[in-house]
Amino acid sequence: MKLFATASIAALAILASAQNTKPISTNLPEPDWMKGLGADHLFYKRAPYNWAILKVPNFAKDMFATSVGHAIAYEALVTGRQNELEGSIYNNIYTALKNPPRNPVDENTISPHFHRKYGALNKVFDWAHTLHFQTIDILIHPGWTDAQKEAEIERIWAYYSSEPYAITGLPLNMEYLDGFSYSGKFRKAYPKTNGLFWGYHWLQSVNYDMLYKIPLKDQLAQYNVIGEWYHESELLKTDRDFMPMIGELSPRFAKRFPYIANSFDNLHMLHDNVNDILTDSSLTEAQKQYEVNQAIIRVLASTHAGESAVSSADDKSDKQGTLHDHRYPFGMPGMGMMKGATEFEMYMTGMGWMNMSECSHCSIPLNDEPDWGASVSANGWTMLVRCIMCARDMAAEIPGKAIIRSATEDPNRILVLISDEEGNWTSNIPGVVFLEKFGEHYTCNSWSKAFTSREACEKAIRENDEFAGMKPMELAEWSAIHHGKPNTYRKINKPNPYRSQGGSK
Amino acid sequence: MRKIFAFSGILLASTSFASDHNNIDSGRPLRFEDAYSIAFREQTLEFGYSLFTRDTVRPNHGFSAEWKSGFAKNKEFSIGFHRFSLGSANELESLELSYFHGLRRELNNLPALAYRVEVGVPTRSGSRGADLLLRGISTKSLKNLDKVHLNVEVEGNTDKFSPSWNALLGYSVPLGYPSTFDRTLVAELGLLNIGRKQSGTFGVGLRQQLSPYEIFDLGATLNFSGGATGLKLAIGYSRSF
């Protein structure tokens, strides 16, 4: 049996090589726990914040529904009903996503046959999904300060990492992980259903910046917009080049907790790998089981024990493009290297080529935290900018609603501005005022500021010579200004790496 | 105590539950259970109230409360308190200790396997001996989302050890697919005290998820023995933390 498996793998490797793809198998040794017979169900960390997600009810229901999609699809793929994936099964998944359940869904309930075959995978998924929900609960929990929440997120990561099923928090090379002979088969064969999966991976990624350092009432207000984007647009997209990444959609959270962002991206890639393996009709059942196990092992923390992440700008190793390539794009430690990415630049669906260390509006390098400037969410993406002016002007260029999250003079209060379709802004801070004295963008973060009150603004004017002569502006006055695209903006003109070799990947 | 033993087919309420309506627990609301323990590090509290008739005009009733701890992977320990009224001057109480061990999850075509050991200690003066129960449990998925569960039990009392055998065939199916996933229908057929004063049981019930950590259950069980029919109605509430 072992001989047969080895011979089959070798034959597939030759076939893969002939098709200019990497050998199908990485042939990594299986950890002992994967051979265990127990169900090994694990409970979440007991804490006062558990199920705080229910305080944002529509978000909670949408998140609960995300458990449904993969479970239904996996069950179809292992019970010979893949022909229904773009028809009745798509309809079942979409129905559940549009009418989400009130309570979390145990995936084992709706995919029992899949779990019988892939029990080890179930353990990895379940444990990572528990981390997903607990980080969300912590960020929503209204009883704690931001500092307490950040400390607890560190603890929850340690709790998660203590189990052998934990996925690595290191950035993994996404081009490598998505470069096997089976890669892309599911998205090509079932683009509508894959669109749903990537649509709710978008939700699972975009929520962290919606929640991070933002009080509950402003989380609720944001989800009115984000939930609308999710249901009306993001779930239905079938033209994404690649799965949504945490660093693309929640860049502030990904910078602060890169290991968690990386682990979720690695988890989502494992989902894609499994989709592709189960779809690949050239593989036997035994080969599918073997390849799913290999895909698990590739992302396990234990496989990368003792290794560390490195900025792409500093990398001197010979690991580039391999499983142990732990580079991240300069300025974004919470993301692995993407297809075609260089030291500083990567391609983002919807945005084109970007430098993650620069302001998306003026192309001037971003400031380091804690003076992190602002971010703009619109049209399915979230981008970091240097200042509130860049955020406003960038949002004005995008049709539809937008969300700006900006630092204020108070490090404990984030300004959340939400615009309607006509560009009318509402603020979470009723007395917000702005200072703005248009000048060179190289210093825009020093002359474009938001303040939580007129008093705070006037105090800053009195105490800082650089604000001399400036007048506080109310939201209505400030939001009517538009300076257009700055002359420092640098558009990176390079072809889409996912489509440059003929069609969508 | 002997009466508790004799009526255990319709009285005993106990054992394994997780914060999931589809993880079937003995006594909540029927007698059978599935072959999965509560999660590692999970604790649950369960409360149940039963109303039952058996050749009496006045219905009898019982209350149970139980704490469970998933102290290791696939293993749980529980302590339960049961109080039953079997007539105006005949109240019974017991303290129950239980250990569950999940041996194997479902693997390809092989069913999940587990066992449970229970010791029921009487807490009222005048009662004698401890009730013992060993249950072997098997769970297997059927063609769709439904599952069958086979429970085989041997039970006895230390005061006069004369073990008897019970067999239960349980069935569970989650309801509401694909738009809701928070309810499981359960049913069972059983033979109790096999080969002796044999009785049969038939029950149906429902487990409803109230919240991510709460379950409500409701069930009815008919017990047939020697031409007499008993009915047990049970409601319960379980909460994990």
XYZ file of C-alpha atoms in Angstrom:
746
model
C 0.000 0.000 0.000
C 2.815 2.338 0.936
C 4.633 1.347 -2.264
C 1.520 2.074 -4.291
C 1.122 5.485 -2.713
C 4.772 6.350 -3.320
C 4.551 5.259 -6.947
C 1.357 7.222 -7.477
C 2.860 10.328 -5.992
C 5.953 9.986 -8.144
C 3.806 9.615 -11.269
C 1.798 12.681 -10.346
C 4.969 14.601 -9.703
C 6.171 13.809 -13.223
C 2.804 14.850 -14.642
C 2.848 18.084 -12.677
C 6.363 18.802 -13.824
C 5.304 18.343 -17.432
C 2.598 20.941 -16.890
C 5.100 23.475 -15.537
C 3.750 23.327 -12.003
C 5.454 22.286 -8.806
C 5.416 18.605 -7.857
C 2.105 17.724 -6.358
C 3.362 16.490 -3.033
C 5.598 18.147 -0.504
C 6.116 14.788 1.232
C 6.261 16.253 4.715
C 6.187 13.840 7.681
C 2.863 13.564 9.493
C 2.813 14.657 13.121
C 1.581 12.011 15.554
C -1.660 13.804 16.391
C -2.863 13.376 12.805
C -2.981 9.634 13.382
C -5.125 10.008 16.524
C -8.558 8.396 16.641
C -10.328 10.834 18.951
C -12.610 13.657 17.950
C -10.534 15.947 20.223
C -13.126 18.717 20.450
C -11.692 21.807 22.127
C -13.552 24.452 24.052
C -12.877 28.147 23.662
C -10.964 30.019 26.341
C -13.328 30.771 29.197
C -13.613 34.566 29.505
C -16.098 37.384 30.118
C -16.010 38.442 26.481
C -17.264 35.154 25.050
C -20.037 35.680 22.507
C -19.707 39.464 22.628
C -20.189 39.167 18.875
C -23.915 38.898 19.624
C -23.847 42.600 20.511
C -23.453 43.302 16.792
C -26.350 41.038 15.831
C -26.329 41.298 12.059
C -22.592 40.795 11.934
C -22.891 37.811 14.272
C -25.504 36.159 12.085
C -23.478 36.750 8.930
C -20.413 35.269 10.606
C -22.375 32.244 11.805
C -23.556 31.659 8.257
C -19.989 31.534 6.974
C -19.631 28.121 8.596
C -22.267 26.810 6.248
C -20.684 27.351 2.859
C -17.572 25.255 2.987
C -19.326 22.535 4.978
C -22.060 22.126 2.359
C -19.571 22.237 -0.499
C -17.179 19.763 1.104
C -20.040 17.399 1.804
C -21.071 17.631 -1.856
C -17.520 16.996 -3.048
C -17.105 13.819 -0.988
C -20.571 12.437 -1.715
C -20.375 12.693 -5.499
C -22.663 15.700 -5.900
C -20.081 18.130 -7.324
C -22.213 18.546 -10.441
C -24.738 20.407 -8.288
C -22.179 22.884 -6.937
C -23.085 25.678 -9.317
C -26.804 24.870 -9.150
C -28.814 23.587 -6.216
C -25.895 23.548 -3.785
C -24.963 27.119 -4.688
C -28.589 28.015 -4.032
C -28.512 26.262 -0.647
C -25.354 28.097 0.404
C -26.605 31.422 -0.894
C -29.943 30.926 0.879
C -28.125 30.356 4.159
C -25.870 33.383 3.629
C -28.829 35.614 2.781
C -30.903 34.261 5.682
C -28.213 33.688 8.272
C -28.819 31.530 11.352
C -29.236 33.052 14.811
C -26.755 30.649 16.328
C -23.354 29.314 15.330
C -23.404 26.244 13.148
C -21.478 23.083 13.917
C -19.987 22.160 10.564
C -19.976 18.508 11.561
C -23.765 18.627 11.619
C -24.014 19.464 7.935
C -20.948 17.680 6.588
C -20.782 14.363 8.464
C -19.330 12.380 5.572
C -16.603 14.930 4.955
C -15.632 14.837 8.611
C -15.486 11.060 8.602
C -12.874 11.244 5.872
C -10.979 14.328 6.945
C -11.061 14.341 10.737
C -7.589 15.845 11.176
C -8.489 18.714 8.884
C -11.617 19.306 10.929
C -9.491 19.774 14.043
C -7.332 22.400 12.353
C -10.330 24.247 10.951
C -12.310 24.156 14.195
C -9.457 25.447 16.291
C -8.623 28.272 13.876
C -12.296 29.233 13.646
C -12.379 29.385 17.444
C -9.471 31.843 17.336
C -11.339 33.836 14.681
C -14.397 34.196 16.893
C -12.539 34.841 20.129
C -10.459 37.678 18.661
C -13.701 39.200 17.413
C -15.323 38.772 20.827
C -12.383 40.480 22.513
C -12.486 43.434 20.133
C -16.230 43.893 20.637
C -16.319 43.315 24.419
C -17.480 46.673 25.822
C -16.151 46.121 29.336
C -12.448 46.502 28.630
C -10.026 49.228 27.576
C -8.116 48.946 24.324
C -4.961 48.086 26.270
C -6.748 45.230 28.049
C -8.075 43.950 24.747
C -4.654 44.011 23.111
C -3.132 42.151 26.046
C -5.888 39.541 25.882
C -5.374 39.072 22.154
C -1.736 38.239 22.922
C -2.948 35.710 25.494
C -5.530 34.186 23.194
C -2.834 33.725 20.553
C -0.684 31.885 23.110
C -3.703 29.777 24.076
C -4.340 28.940 20.439
C -0.690 28.167 19.764
C -0.526 25.701 22.642
C -2.426 23.084 20.632
C -0.756 20.977 17.941
C -3.495 21.930 15.460
C -2.405 25.575 15.454
C -1.637 27.197 12.121
C 1.576 29.166 11.880
C 1.528 32.913 12.432
C 4.423 33.347 10.052
C 3.796 34.829 6.634
C 3.807 32.062 4.037
C 4.463 32.592 0.365
C 0.998 32.609 -1.173
C 2.291 32.089 -4.695
C 4.011 28.926 -3.500
C 0.969 27.637 -1.603
C -1.254 28.302 -4.585
C 1.149 26.810 -7.085
C 0.443 23.096 -6.967
C -0.871 21.114 -9.899
C -4.370 21.108 -8.409
C -4.345 24.803 -7.506
C -7.148 26.848 -8.987
C -9.253 23.895 -10.056
C -12.147 24.693 -7.765
C -12.382 28.383 -8.691
C -12.254 27.505 -12.390
C -14.836 24.722 -12.192
C -17.196 26.447 -9.746
C -16.695 30.217 -10.054
C -20.031 31.187 -8.515
C -19.607 29.018 -5.446
C -15.970 30.039 -5.111
C -17.180 33.626 -5.315
C -19.347 33.013 -2.261
C -16.398 31.528 -0.373
C -14.103 34.414 -1.179
C -17.011 36.743 -0.471
C -17.301 35.572 3.095
C -13.526 35.408 3.460
C -13.809 39.098 2.635
C -16.206 39.520 5.579
C -13.947 37.473 7.840
C -11.051 39.747 6.861
C -12.640 43.181 6.692
C -14.182 43.048 10.163
C -10.996 43.435 12.172
C -10.375 47.074 11.295
C -14.077 47.709 11.805
C -13.642 46.522 15.398
C -10.067 47.359 16.369
C -9.872 50.206 18.913
C -13.416 51.281 18.113
C -16.293 51.324 20.626
C -19.368 49.150 20.211
C -21.758 51.844 19.008
C -19.391 52.763 16.187
C -18.865 49.113 15.317
C -22.636 48.816 14.924
C -22.802 51.892 12.693
C -20.018 50.624 10.481
C -21.626 47.235 10.038
C -24.704 48.886 8.594
C -22.473 49.828 5.656
C -20.154 46.831 5.619
C -23.068 44.397 5.841
C -24.646 46.129 2.872
C -21.419 45.870 0.858
C -21.136 42.228 1.841
C -24.619 41.176 0.785
C -25.037 43.386 -2.256
C -21.602 43.179 -3.777
C -18.835 41.169 -2.167
C -20.689 37.850 -1.959
C -21.522 37.967 -5.632
C -18.124 38.827 -7.083
C -16.716 36.174 -9.373
C -13.835 38.184 -10.783
C -11.434 38.322 -7.838
C -7.885 37.427 -8.801
C -7.070 35.899 -5.444
C -8.656 35.257 -2.082
C -9.081 38.332 0.151
C -6.167 38.877 2.534
C -6.402 40.243 6.082
C -3.628 42.772 5.412
C -5.514 44.142 2.419
C -8.801 44.570 4.235
C -7.796 45.209 7.857
C -4.332 46.732 7.520
C -4.310 48.371 10.948
C -5.119 45.115 12.714
C -2.666 43.195 10.515
C 0.156 45.591 11.390
C -0.580 45.321 15.097
C -1.133 41.551 15.173
C 0.713 40.217 12.121
C 0.865 36.649 13.427
C -2.924 36.476 13.711
C -3.439 38.022 10.290
C -0.962 35.561 8.813
C -2.575 32.582 10.496
C -5.990 33.526 9.096
C -4.583 33.997 5.605
C -2.842 30.629 5.897
C -6.133 29.123 7.093
C -8.010 30.565 4.142
C -5.356 29.249 1.783
C -5.760 25.816 3.368
C -9.470 26.075 2.575
C -8.596 26.868 -1.050
C -6.103 23.997 -1.213
C -8.711 21.558 0.088
C -11.325 22.851 -2.368
C -8.865 22.311 -5.204
C -7.708 18.862 -4.092
C -11.270 17.570 -3.721
C -12.122 18.981 -7.153
C -9.146 17.431 -8.929
C -10.607 14.405 -10.708
C -7.148 13.107 -11.607
C -6.520 12.214 -7.976
C -7.673 8.964 -6.407
C -9.375 8.973 -3.021
C -6.136 7.894 -1.350
C -4.201 10.631 -3.122
C -6.767 13.219 -2.064
C -6.414 12.146 1.553
C -2.644 12.330 1.254
C -2.665 15.749 -0.403
C -5.123 17.181 2.126
C -2.811 16.000 4.904
C 0.159 17.579 3.144
C -1.747 20.850 2.782
C -2.468 20.763 6.526
C 1.139 20.078 7.457
C 2.408 22.891 5.245
C 0.568 25.493 7.331
C 0.990 23.982 10.806
C 2.969 25.992 13.333
C 4.985 22.879 14.177
C 6.249 22.680 10.588
C 7.775 26.143 10.919
C 8.980 25.935 14.522
C 12.036 28.082 15.188
C 11.635 30.092 11.986
C 10.957 33.815 11.849
C 9.457 36.418 9.572
C 11.603 38.864 7.653
C 10.856 41.984 5.663
C 11.276 41.427 1.951
C 13.680 44.358 1.954
C 15.993 42.612 4.407
C 15.797 39.049 3.163
C 19.107 37.447 2.315
C 18.012 33.824 2.531
C 17.831 31.170 -0.138
C 14.288 30.226 0.898
C 12.504 32.579 -1.485
C 9.638 30.905 -3.275
C 9.712 27.855 -1.006
C 7.549 26.602 1.828
C 9.906 28.270 4.284
C 9.841 31.665 2.591
C 8.677 33.933 5.421
C 9.148 37.271 3.746
C 6.468 39.912 4.036
C 6.067 42.957 1.785
C 7.974 45.925 3.178
C 5.641 47.746 5.556
C 3.115 44.928 5.930
C 4.295 42.180 8.308
C 0.792 40.712 8.397
C 0.904 39.303 4.880
C 2.907 36.715 2.982
C 4.432 37.342 -0.417
C 1.881 37.378 -3.202
C 2.109 36.304 -6.813
C 4.474 38.581 -8.713
C 5.226 40.704 -5.641
C 8.562 42.488 -5.355
C 10.342 43.811 -2.266
C 8.009 46.778 -2.015
C 5.140 46.238 -4.392
C 2.258 43.821 -4.659
C -0.871 43.512 -6.746
C -4.241 44.001 -5.073
C -7.534 43.124 -6.703
C -9.503 46.342 -7.151
C -6.509 48.586 -6.522
C -3.802 47.373 -8.878
C -0.133 47.500 -7.897
C 0.428 49.014 -4.474
C 3.278 49.793 -2.143
C 1.968 48.824 1.287
C 4.442 51.102 3.057
C 3.164 54.220 1.285
C 0.067 56.371 1.558
C -2.425 55.106 -0.987
C -3.402 58.648 -1.877
C -0.172 60.664 -1.969
C 2.441 57.867 -2.211
C 4.486 59.390 0.627
C 5.767 56.787 3.143
C 3.339 56.056 5.965
C 4.147 56.960 9.525
C 4.715 54.259 12.059
C 2.196 53.631 14.796
C 0.895 54.983 17.095
C 0.488 58.036 14.848
C -1.013 55.855 12.171
C -2.927 58.461 10.198
C -6.146 57.140 8.730
C -7.678 54.438 6.601
C -10.311 54.486 3.890
C -12.729 51.644 3.197
C -14.669 51.802 -0.037
C -15.514 49.648 -2.989
C -14.440 46.461 -1.226
C -10.943 47.542 -0.140
C -9.371 49.270 2.866
C -6.258 51.379 2.344
C -3.964 53.218 4.708
C -3.308 56.918 4.191
C -1.092 59.418 5.963
C -3.714 61.872 7.167
C -7.402 62.684 7.383
C -7.185 64.967 4.341
C -5.757 62.180 2.187
C -8.585 59.965 3.467
C -11.278 62.502 2.561
C -9.883 63.239 -0.887
C -9.363 59.570 -1.678
C -12.905 58.685 -0.585
C -14.286 61.482 -2.747
C -12.815 59.820 -5.827
C -14.723 56.581 -5.198
C -18.426 56.256 -6.044
C -20.675 54.952 -3.262
C -20.420 54.847 0.484
C -17.121 55.039 2.332
C -15.766 54.677 5.853
C -12.832 56.670 7.193
C -11.097 55.726 10.427
C -8.701 58.352 11.652
C -6.478 59.120 14.603
C -7.395 62.159 16.700
C -5.407 64.117 19.277
C -6.758 61.635 21.850
C -4.955 58.306 21.377
C -7.944 56.524 22.893
C -10.533 57.879 20.439
C -10.722 56.913 16.814
C -12.748 59.135 14.527
C -15.137 57.116 12.368
C -16.670 58.969 9.446
C -19.288 57.281 7.278
C -20.455 58.765 4.012
C -23.667 58.125 2.135
C -23.940 57.730 -1.625
C -23.829 61.515 -2.123
C -20.688 61.973 -0.036
C -22.425 63.385 3.045
C -20.409 62.430 6.117
C -21.617 61.502 9.593
C -19.236 61.365 12.523
C -19.095 59.203 15.639
C -17.714 62.231 17.520
C -20.411 64.912 17.505
C -18.069 67.839 18.204
C -15.300 66.815 15.825
C -13.322 69.665 14.262
C -10.470 69.689 11.802
C -7.350 71.679 11.093
C -6.120 71.847 7.559
C -3.646 74.147 5.875
C -2.995 72.782 2.461
C 0.660 72.496 1.571
C 3.284 69.999 0.493
C 2.150 66.401 0.941
C 5.522 65.429 2.374
C 4.327 66.928 5.645
C 0.575 66.441 5.278
C 0.256 64.453 8.480
C 1.412 67.497 10.449
C -0.999 70.101 8.989
C -4.070 67.918 8.516
C -5.558 66.843 11.842
C -8.799 65.775 13.490
C -9.760 66.785 17.033
C -12.419 65.405 19.326
C -13.593 68.899 20.367
C -13.162 72.560 19.559
C -11.462 73.038 22.926
C -8.878 70.396 22.157
C -8.264 71.940 18.751
C -7.851 75.477 20.143
C -5.473 74.167 22.784
C -3.374 72.553 20.049
C -3.328 75.829 18.100
C -2.135 77.696 21.183
C 0.574 75.193 21.964
C 1.966 74.528 18.476
C 3.572 77.228 16.376
C 2.953 75.233 13.194
C -0.808 75.693 13.678
C -0.541 79.467 14.139
C -3.269 81.290 12.256
C -5.251 78.131 11.512
C -8.973 77.974 12.297
C -10.936 74.915 13.415
C -13.352 73.645 10.782
C -16.658 71.919 11.456
C -17.395 68.669 9.630
C -19.639 70.314 7.031
C -17.029 72.912 6.075
C -14.159 70.463 6.090
C -15.957 67.793 4.061
C -16.790 70.271 1.278
C -13.068 70.688 0.506
C -11.449 68.533 -2.163
C -7.886 68.915 -3.359
C -7.951 66.154 -5.926
C -5.155 63.740 -6.724
C -1.840 65.041 -5.315
C 1.097 65.514 -7.635
C 3.146 63.172 -5.462
C 0.868 60.241 -6.293
C 2.722 57.531 -8.173
C 0.706 55.020 -10.127
C 2.527 51.735 -10.584
C 1.860 50.571 -14.117
C 2.507 46.867 -14.359
C 0.305 44.062 -15.667
C -1.944 42.027 -13.423
C 0.232 39.004 -12.494
C -2.823 36.790 -12.143
C -3.975 37.399 -15.689
C -0.835 38.297 -17.567
C -0.295 34.742 -18.773
C -3.672 34.348 -20.368
C -6.925 34.681 -18.519
C -7.851 34.621 -14.920
C -6.042 32.200 -12.725
C -33.030 2.931 45.867
C -34.133 -0.338 44.441
C -37.085 1.444 42.930
C -34.813 3.881 41.193
C -32.963 0.925 39.776
C -36.167 -0.764 38.701
C -37.534 2.333 37.058
C -34.252 3.511 35.639
C -35.523 3.095 32.107
C -37.745 6.083 32.529
C -36.169 7.966 35.383
C -32.451 8.347 35.087
C -31.318 11.590 33.588
C -27.671 12.055 32.925
C -24.613 12.484 30.848
C -22.753 14.088 28.037
C -23.649 17.321 26.374
C -21.830 20.075 24.547
C -23.122 23.461 23.536
C -24.575 21.946 20.423
C -28.089 20.703 19.813
C -26.693 17.902 17.690
C -24.479 16.475 20.427
C -26.946 14.085 21.990
C -26.989 13.682 25.727
C -28.536 10.932 27.772
C -31.608 12.176 29.580
C -31.780 15.325 27.521
C -34.460 14.485 26.624
C -34.275 10.734 25.864
C -32.210 7.994 27.439
C -29.693 7.323 24.657
C -26.579 9.363 23.979
C -24.054 9.702 21.174
C -20.423 8.675 21.255
C -18.946 12.158 21.643
C -17.878 13.820 24.872
C -18.177 17.485 25.664
C -15.187 19.525 24.540
C -11.876 19.623 26.372
C -12.016 22.382 29.033
C -15.777 22.767 28.595
C -18.075 22.689 31.599
C -21.834 22.369 31.466
C -24.728 22.608 33.830
C -27.877 20.675 33.042
C -31.254 20.845 34.675
C -34.156 18.534 33.977
C -37.702 18.046 35.173
C -39.691 14.889 34.467
C -43.323 14.020 34.916
C -44.349 10.400 34.615
C -47.261 8.081 35.133
C -47.202 4.396 35.830
C -50.329 2.673 37.081
C -51.046 5.567 39.370
C -53.668 8.256 39.284
C -51.350 10.881 40.627
C -48.395 11.609 38.392
C -44.934 11.307 39.865
C -42.167 13.692 39.074
C -38.436 14.169 39.344
C -35.782 16.811 39.200
C -32.166 16.477 38.245
C -29.158 18.764 38.121
C -25.746 17.902 36.799
C -22.318 19.484 36.370
C -19.945 18.153 33.752
C -16.337 18.806 33.035
C -14.411 17.989 29.867
C -11.226 17.414 31.836
C -9.254 15.905 28.948
C -9.680 15.422 25.237
C -12.561 13.007 24.612
C -13.118 12.505 28.331
C -15.588 13.963 30.754
C -16.475 13.651 34.379
C -19.820 14.578 35.887
C -21.610 14.861 39.208
C -25.391 14.796 39.252
C -28.106 15.077 41.834
C -31.471 13.399 41.260
C -34.599 13.605 43.332
C -37.726 11.643 42.480
C -41.136 11.538 44.056
C -42.761 8.132 43.733
C -45.766 8.843 45.879
C -46.669 10.928 48.868
C -44.232 9.362 51.318
C -41.715 7.883 48.981
C -39.064 10.329 47.901
C -35.757 9.147 46.531
C -32.525 10.994 46.171
C -29.241 9.988 44.692
C -25.890 11.448 43.881
C -24.450 10.223 40.628
C -20.818 10.189 39.497
C -20.041 9.492 35.888
C -17.040 9.050 33.628
C -17.203 9.138 29.820
C -14.461 8.169 27.417
C -14.700 8.695 23.656
C -12.552 5.972 22.115
C -12.870 6.777 18.437
C -14.562 9.316 16.204
C -16.252 8.172 13.009
C -13.528 7.167 10.593
C -14.543 6.512 7.011
C -17.077 3.670 7.411
C -16.252 2.859 11.017
C -18.655 4.113 13.696
C -17.642 6.302 16.616
C -17.183 4.373 19.869
C -17.335 5.389 23.511
C -18.231 4.072 26.939
C -19.600 5.481 30.147
C -19.389 4.316 33.742
C -21.868 5.617 36.310
C -22.192 5.148 40.032
C -25.408 6.252 41.762
C -25.115 6.679 45.510
C -28.320 6.970 47.584
C -28.408 10.031 49.831
C -31.498 9.228 51.948
C -31.429 7.088 55.039
C -32.881 3.658 54.584
C -31.560 3.205 51.069
C -29.069 0.466 50.470
C -26.334 -0.115 47.957
C -25.107 1.870 45.000
C -26.394 1.652 41.457
C -23.788 0.838 38.834
C -24.077 1.277 35.089
C -21.728 0.566 32.227
C -22.808 1.792 28.808
C -21.164 1.066 25.475
C -22.006 3.628 22.800
C -21.692 3.617 19.046
C -22.643 6.394 16.605
C -22.777 6.152 12.830
C -23.832 8.597 10.144
C -26.456 7.459 7.692
C -26.854 8.607 4.112
C -27.765 12.209 4.756
C -27.336 14.275 7.909
C -29.011 11.736 10.179
C -27.267 9.340 12.522
C -28.022 6.171 14.453
C -26.751 5.517 17.945
C -26.579 2.140 19.633
C -26.359 2.094 23.428
C -25.884 -1.211 25.233
C -25.999 -1.096 29.016
C -25.430 -3.401 31.899
C -26.585 -2.183 35.297
C -26.931 -3.471 38.804
C -26.896 -2.642 42.495
C -24.108 -3.401 44.948
C -26.578 -4.415 47.650
C -27.700 -7.417 45.686
C -25.697 -7.659 42.532
C -27.816 -9.110 39.782
C -26.910 -7.321 36.567
C -29.479 -6.627 33.884
C -29.030 -5.646 30.272
C -30.600 -2.825 28.265
C -30.321 -1.970 24.597
C -31.348 1.313 22.966
C -31.349 2.297 19.338
C -31.372 6.058 18.928
C -31.864 8.182 15.852
C -31.069 11.870 15.397
C -31.533 14.261 12.532
C -30.881 18.018 12.467
C -33.849 20.009 11.197
C -34.063 23.141 9.118
C -31.366 22.480 6.544
C -30.119 24.636 4.881
C -31.509 27.885 6.299
C -31.596 27.106 10.032
C -29.369 24.731 11.902
C -30.445 25.005 15.500
C -32.707 22.026 16.146
C -32.327 18.257 16.276
C -35.089 15.691 16.324
C -34.303 12.570 18.345
C -36.097 9.246 18.680
C -35.340 5.958 20.355
C -36.495 2.372 20.657
C -35.330 0.362 23.600
C -35.486 -2.931 25.410
C -34.841 -2.765 29.149
C -34.087 -5.507 31.636
C -33.665 -7.929 28.770
C -34.528 -11.537 29.510
C -36.178 -10.805 32.832
C -39.148 -8.602 33.541
C -38.538 -7.107 30.158
C -39.961 -3.740 29.118
C -39.864 -1.691 25.970
C -39.530 2.027 25.422
C -40.276 4.369 22.595
C -39.486 8.065 22.769
C -39.317 11.170 20.635
C -37.852 14.536 21.498
C -36.390 17.767 20.303
C -33.229 19.653 21.182
C -33.413 23.352 20.440
C -30.422 25.677 20.483
C -31.416 28.826 22.357
C -28.086 30.602 22.103
C -24.518 29.589 21.322
C -24.247 28.135 24.819
C -27.802 27.107 25.770
C -30.045 24.214 24.776
C -33.664 23.557 25.605
C -34.996 20.045 25.239
C -38.369 18.417 25.323
C -39.277 14.752 25.035
C -41.903 12.086 25.601
C -41.190 8.431 26.298
C -43.635 5.546 26.473
C -42.660 2.572 28.583
C -44.395 -0.778 28.033
C -44.081 -3.411 30.720
C -46.316 -6.367 31.492
C -49.377 -4.862 29.865
C -48.957 -1.524 31.631
C -47.938 1.642 29.882
C -46.043 4.478 31.489
C -45.517 7.901 30.005
C -42.638 10.171 30.823
C -42.531 13.812 29.794
C -39.196 15.561 30.177
C -38.021 19.120 29.739
C -34.511 20.337 30.281
C -32.088 23.189 29.986
C -28.355 22.937 29.447
C -25.749 25.660 29.546
C -22.071 25.427 28.774
C -19.419 27.759 30.077
